[in-house]
mmCIF file of C-alpha atoms in Angstrom:
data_model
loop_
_atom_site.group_PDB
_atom_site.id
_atom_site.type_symbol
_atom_site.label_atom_id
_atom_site.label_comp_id
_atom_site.label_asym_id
_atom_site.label_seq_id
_atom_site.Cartn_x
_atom_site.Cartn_y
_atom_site.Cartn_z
ATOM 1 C CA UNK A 1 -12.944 4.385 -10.768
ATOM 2 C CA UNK A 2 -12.015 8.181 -9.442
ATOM 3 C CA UNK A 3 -11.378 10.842 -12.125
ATOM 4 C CA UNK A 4 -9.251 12.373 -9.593
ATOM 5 C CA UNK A 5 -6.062 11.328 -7.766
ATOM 6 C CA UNK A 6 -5.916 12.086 -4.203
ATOM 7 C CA UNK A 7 -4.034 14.298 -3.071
ATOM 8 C CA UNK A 8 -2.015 12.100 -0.252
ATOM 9 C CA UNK A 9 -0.932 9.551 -3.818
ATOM 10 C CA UNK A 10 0.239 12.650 -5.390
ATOM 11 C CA UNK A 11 2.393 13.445 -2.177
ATOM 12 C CA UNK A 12 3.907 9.725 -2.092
ATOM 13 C CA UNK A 13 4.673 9.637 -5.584
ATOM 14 C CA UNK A 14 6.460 12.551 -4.739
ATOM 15 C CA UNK A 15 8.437 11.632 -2.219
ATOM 16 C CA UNK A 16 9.190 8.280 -3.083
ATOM 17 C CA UNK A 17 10.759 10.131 -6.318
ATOM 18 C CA UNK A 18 12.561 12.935 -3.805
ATOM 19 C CA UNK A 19 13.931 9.685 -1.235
ATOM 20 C CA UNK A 20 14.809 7.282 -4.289
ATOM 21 C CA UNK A 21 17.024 10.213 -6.062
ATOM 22 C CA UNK A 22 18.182 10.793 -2.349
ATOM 23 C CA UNK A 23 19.501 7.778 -1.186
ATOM 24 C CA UNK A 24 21.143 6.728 -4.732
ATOM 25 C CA UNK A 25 23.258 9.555 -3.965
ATOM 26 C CA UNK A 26 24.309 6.755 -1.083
ATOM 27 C CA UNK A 27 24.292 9.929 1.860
ATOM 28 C CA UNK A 28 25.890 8.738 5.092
ATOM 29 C CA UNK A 29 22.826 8.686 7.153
ATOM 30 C CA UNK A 30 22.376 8.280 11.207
ATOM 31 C CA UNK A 31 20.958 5.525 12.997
ATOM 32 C CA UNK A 32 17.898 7.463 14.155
ATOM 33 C CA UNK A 33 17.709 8.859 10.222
ATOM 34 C CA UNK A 34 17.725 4.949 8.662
ATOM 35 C CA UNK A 35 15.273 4.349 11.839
ATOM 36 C CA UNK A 36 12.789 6.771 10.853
ATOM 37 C CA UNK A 37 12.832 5.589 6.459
ATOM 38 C CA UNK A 38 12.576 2.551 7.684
ATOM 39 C CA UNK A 39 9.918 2.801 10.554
ATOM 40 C CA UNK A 40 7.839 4.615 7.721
ATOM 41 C CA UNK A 41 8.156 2.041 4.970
ATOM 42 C CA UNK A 42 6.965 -0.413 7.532
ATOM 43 C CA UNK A 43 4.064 1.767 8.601
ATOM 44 C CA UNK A 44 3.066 1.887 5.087
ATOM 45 C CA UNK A 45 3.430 -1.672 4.152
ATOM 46 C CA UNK A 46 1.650 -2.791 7.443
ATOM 47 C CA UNK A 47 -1.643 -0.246 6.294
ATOM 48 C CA UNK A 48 -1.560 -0.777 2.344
ATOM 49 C CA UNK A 49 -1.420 -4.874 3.876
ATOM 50 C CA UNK A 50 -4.829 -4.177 6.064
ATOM 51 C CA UNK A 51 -6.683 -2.038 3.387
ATOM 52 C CA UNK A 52 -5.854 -4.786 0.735
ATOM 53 C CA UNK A 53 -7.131 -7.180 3.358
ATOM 54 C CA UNK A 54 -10.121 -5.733 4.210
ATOM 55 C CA UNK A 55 -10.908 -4.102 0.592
ATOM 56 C CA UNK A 56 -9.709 -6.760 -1.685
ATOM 57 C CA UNK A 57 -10.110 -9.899 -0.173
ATOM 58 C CA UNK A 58 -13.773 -9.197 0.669
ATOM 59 C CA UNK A 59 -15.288 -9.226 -2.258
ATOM 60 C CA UNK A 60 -13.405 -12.632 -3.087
ATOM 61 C CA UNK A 61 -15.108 -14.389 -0.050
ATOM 62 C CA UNK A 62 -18.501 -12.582 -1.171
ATOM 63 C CA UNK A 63 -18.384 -14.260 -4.922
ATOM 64 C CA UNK A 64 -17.253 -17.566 -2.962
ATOM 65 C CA UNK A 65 -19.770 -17.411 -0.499
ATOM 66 C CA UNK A 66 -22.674 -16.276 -2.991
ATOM 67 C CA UNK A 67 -21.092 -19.365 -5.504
ATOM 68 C CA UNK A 68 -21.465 -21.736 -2.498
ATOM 69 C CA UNK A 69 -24.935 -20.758 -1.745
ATOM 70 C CA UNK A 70 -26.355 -20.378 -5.680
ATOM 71 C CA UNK A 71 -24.491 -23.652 -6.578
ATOM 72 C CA UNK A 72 -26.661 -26.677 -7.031
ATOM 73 C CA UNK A 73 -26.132 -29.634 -4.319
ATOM 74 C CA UNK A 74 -24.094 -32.361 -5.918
#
């Protein structure tokens, strides 16, 4: 486990505090300014989704795989 936080979590923590104390001010907001929060939420969901994919769910099919293969035949 890192020591350290990276510096990019640090920055969304950040601004997820900063937008969250924003918009429960309820601001009247453009359509091109509710466009852009919400194109970048999606962004973000779409690339936490394919790291957890690719990070998480690998080692899963790894134990599963090594279980399958270790495992005597019934």
């Amino acid at each position: 486990m890192r020591e350290k936080e990276p510096k990019a979590l640090k920055d969304l923590k950040q601004i997820a505090l900063d937008l969250r104390t924003f918009l429960r001010k309820r601001p009247a907001l453009a359509e091109s300014e509710q466009l852009a929060i919400e194109n970048c939420l999606l962004m973000l969901q779409i690339e936490y989704a394919r790291w957890r994919k690719e990070t998480l769910e690998k080692p899963r099919r790894d134990r599963a795989t090594n279980e399958d293969t270790h495992s005597p035949p019934c």
